[in-house]
Coordinates of N, CA and C in Angstrom, one line a residue:
M49 N 110.4 111.9 90.2 CA 109.8 111.4 91.5 C 108.4 110.8 91.2
K50 N 108.2 109.7 91.8 CA 106.9 109.0 91.6 C 105.7 109.8 92.3
K51 N 104.6 109.6 91.7 CA 103.4 110.2 92.3 C 103.0 109.4 93.5
L52 N 102.6 110.1 94.6 CA 102.2 109.4 95.8 C 100.8 108.8 95.7
N53 N 100.6 107.6 96.2 CA 99.2 107.1 96.1 C 98.4 107.6 97.3
N54 N 97.1 107.3 97.2 CA 96.1 107.8 98.2 C 96.4 107.4 99.6
Y55 N 96.9 106.2 99.8 CA 97.2 105.7 101.2 C 98.3 106.6 101.8
I56 N 99.3 106.9 101.1 CA 100.4 107.7 101.6 C 99.9 109.2 101.8
K57 N 99.1 109.7 100.9 CA 98.6 111.0 101.1 C 97.8 111.2 102.4
F58 N 96.8 110.2 102.6 CA 96.0 110.3 103.8 C 96.9 110.0 105.1
G59 N 97.9 109.2 105.0 CA 98.7 109.0 106.1 C 99.5 110.2 106.5
L60 N 100.0 111.0 105.5 CA 100.7 112.2 105.7 C 99.7 113.3 106.3
I61 N 98.5 113.3 105.9 CA 97.5 114.2 106.4 C 97.3 113.9 107.9
F62 N 97.2 112.6 108.3 CA 97.1 112.3 109.7 C 98.3 112.7 110.5
Y63 N 99.5 112.5 109.9 CA 100.7 112.9 110.6 C 100.8 114.4 110.8
V64 N 100.4 115.2 109.8 CA 100.3 116.7 109.9 C 99.3 117.1 111.0
T65 N 98.2 116.4 111.0 CA 97.2 116.7 112.1 C 97.8 116.5 113.4
F66 N 98.5 115.4 113.6 CA 99.2 115.1 114.9 C 100.2 116.2 115.2
L67 N 101.0 116.6 114.2 CA 102.1 117.6 114.5 C 101.5 118.9 114.9
I68 N 100.5 119.4 114.2 CA 99.8 120.6 114.5 C 99.1 120.6 115.9
G69 N 98.5 119.4 116.1 CA 97.8 119.3 117.4 C 98.8 119.2 118.6
N70 N 100.0 118.6 118.3 CA 101.0 118.5 119.3 C 101.7 119.8 119.6
V71 N 102.0 120.6 118.6 CA 102.7 121.9 118.8 C 101.8 122.9 119.5
F72 N 100.5 123.0 119.1 CA 99.6 123.9 119.7 C 98.7 123.4 120.8
N73 N 98.9 122.1 121.2 CA 98.2 121.4 122.2 C 96.7 121.6 122.0
L74 N 96.2 121.3 120.8 CA 94.8 121.4 120.5 C 94.0 120.1 120.7
L75 N 94.7 119.0 120.6 CA 94.0 117.7 120.6 C 94.3 116.9 121.9
P76 N 93.3 116.1 122.4 CA 93.6 115.3 123.5 C 94.6 114.2 123.1
E77 N 95.2 113.5 124.1 CA 96.2 112.5 123.9 C 95.7 111.3 123.1
F78 N 94.4 110.9 123.4 CA 93.9 109.8 122.6 C 93.8 110.1 121.1
T79 N 93.4 111.3 120.8 CA 93.2 111.7 119.4 C 94.6 111.8 118.7
K80 N 95.6 112.3 119.5 CA 96.9 112.3 118.9 C 97.5 110.9 118.6
G81 N 97.3 110.0 119.6 CA 97.7 108.7 119.4 C 97.0 108.0 118.2
L82 N 95.7 108.3 118.0 CA 94.9 107.8 116.9 C 95.4 108.3 115.6
C83 N 95.8 109.6 115.6 CA 96.3 110.2 114.3 C 97.7 109.5 114.0
V84 N 98.5 109.3 114.9 CA 99.8 108.7 114.7 C 99.7 107.3 114.2
G85 N 98.8 106.5 114.9 CA 98.6 105.2 114.5 C 98.0 105.0 113.1
L86 N 97.0 105.8 112.8 CA 96.4 105.7 111.5 C 97.3 106.2 110.4
G87 N 98.1 107.2 110.7 CA 99.0 107.7 109.7 C 100.1 106.7 109.4
S88 N 100.6 106.1 110.4 CA 101.7 105.1 110.2 C 101.2 103.9 109.4
I89 N 100.0 103.4 109.8 CA 99.4 102.2 109.1 C 99.2 102.6 107.6
L90 N 98.6 103.8 107.3 CA 98.3 104.1 106.0 C 99.6 104.3 105.2
V91 N 100.6 104.9 105.8 CA 101.9 105.1 105.0 C 102.5 103.7 104.7
F92 N 102.5 102.8 105.7 CA 103.1 101.5 105.4 C 102.3 100.7 104.4
I93 N 101.0 100.8 104.4 CA 100.2 100.2 103.3 C 100.5 100.8 102.0
G94 N 100.6 102.1 102.0 CA 101.0 102.8 100.7 C 102.3 102.3 100.2
I95 N 103.3 102.2 101.0 CA 104.6 101.7 100.6 C 104.5 100.3 100.1
Y96 N 103.8 99.5 100.8 CA 103.6 98.1 100.4 C 102.9 98.0 99.0
S97 N 101.9 98.8 98.8 CA 101.1 98.7 97.6 C 101.9 99.2 96.4
E98 N 103.0 99.9 96.5 CA 103.8 100.3 95.4 C 104.5 99.1 94.7
K99 N 104.8 98.1 95.5 CA 105.6 96.9 95.0 C 104.7 95.7 94.8
H100 N 103.6 95.6 95.6 CA 102.8 94.4 95.6 C 101.4 94.6 95.2
D101 N 100.7 93.6 94.8 CA 99.3 93.7 94.5 C 98.4 93.6 95.7
I102 N 97.6 94.6 95.9 CA 96.7 94.6 97.1 C 95.2 94.5 96.8
S103 N 94.9 93.8 95.6 CA 93.5 93.7 95.2 C 92.7 92.9 96.2
K104 N 93.4 91.9 96.9 CA 92.7 91.1 97.9 C 92.3 91.9 99.1
L105 N 93.1 92.9 99.5 CA 92.8 93.8 100.6 C 91.6 94.7 100.2
R106 N 91.6 95.2 99.0 CA 90.5 96.0 98.5 C 89.2 95.3 98.5
S107 N 89.2 94.1 98.0 CA 88.0 93.3 97.9 C 87.5 93.0 99.4
Y108 N 88.4 92.7 100.3 CA 88.0 92.4 101.7 C 87.4 93.6 102.3
K109 N 88.0 94.8 102.0 CA 87.4 96.0 102.6 C 86.0 96.3 102.1
K110 N 85.8 96.0 100.8 CA 84.4 96.2 100.2 C 83.4 95.2 100.9
V111 N 83.8 93.9 101.1 CA 82.9 93.0 101.7 C 82.7 93.4 103.1
L112 N 83.7 93.8 103.9 CA 83.5 94.2 105.2 C 82.6 95.4 105.4
L113 N 82.8 96.4 104.5 CA 81.9 97.6 104.5 C 80.5 97.2 104.1
R114 N 80.2 96.3 103.2 CA 78.9 95.9 102.9 C 78.2 95.2 104.1
R115 N 79.0 94.4 104.8 CA 78.4 93.7 106.0 C 78.1 94.7 107.1
V116 N 78.9 95.7 107.3 CA 78.6 96.7 108.3 C 77.4 97.6 108.0
L117 N 77.3 98.0 106.7 CA 76.2 98.9 106.3 C 74.9 98.1 106.1
S118 N 74.9 96.8 105.9 CA 73.7 96.1 105.7 C 72.9 95.9 107.0
K119 N 73.6 96.0 108.1 CA 72.9 95.7 109.4 C 72.3 96.9 110.0

C-alpha cells in the first residue's frame, strides 16, 4: 500500500474531527460543516497530487501567504 501524503492525512483528521463532533454533539453546525468541507477538499487535492504535478499550486500558496503576511 502506498504511503499517504500530507493532504490526505490532514483531510482525514478533519473528517475524524467532524465524526467525533457529530456523534457527541460537541461542535456547532458551522464548525462541523467547515471540517467536512476542508476535509473533502484536502482529500481531493491529495488524490490529485498523486498522479499530477502540483508545483504551481505550491508556488501560488507561497506567494499568497507572503502577500497576506507582509501587510
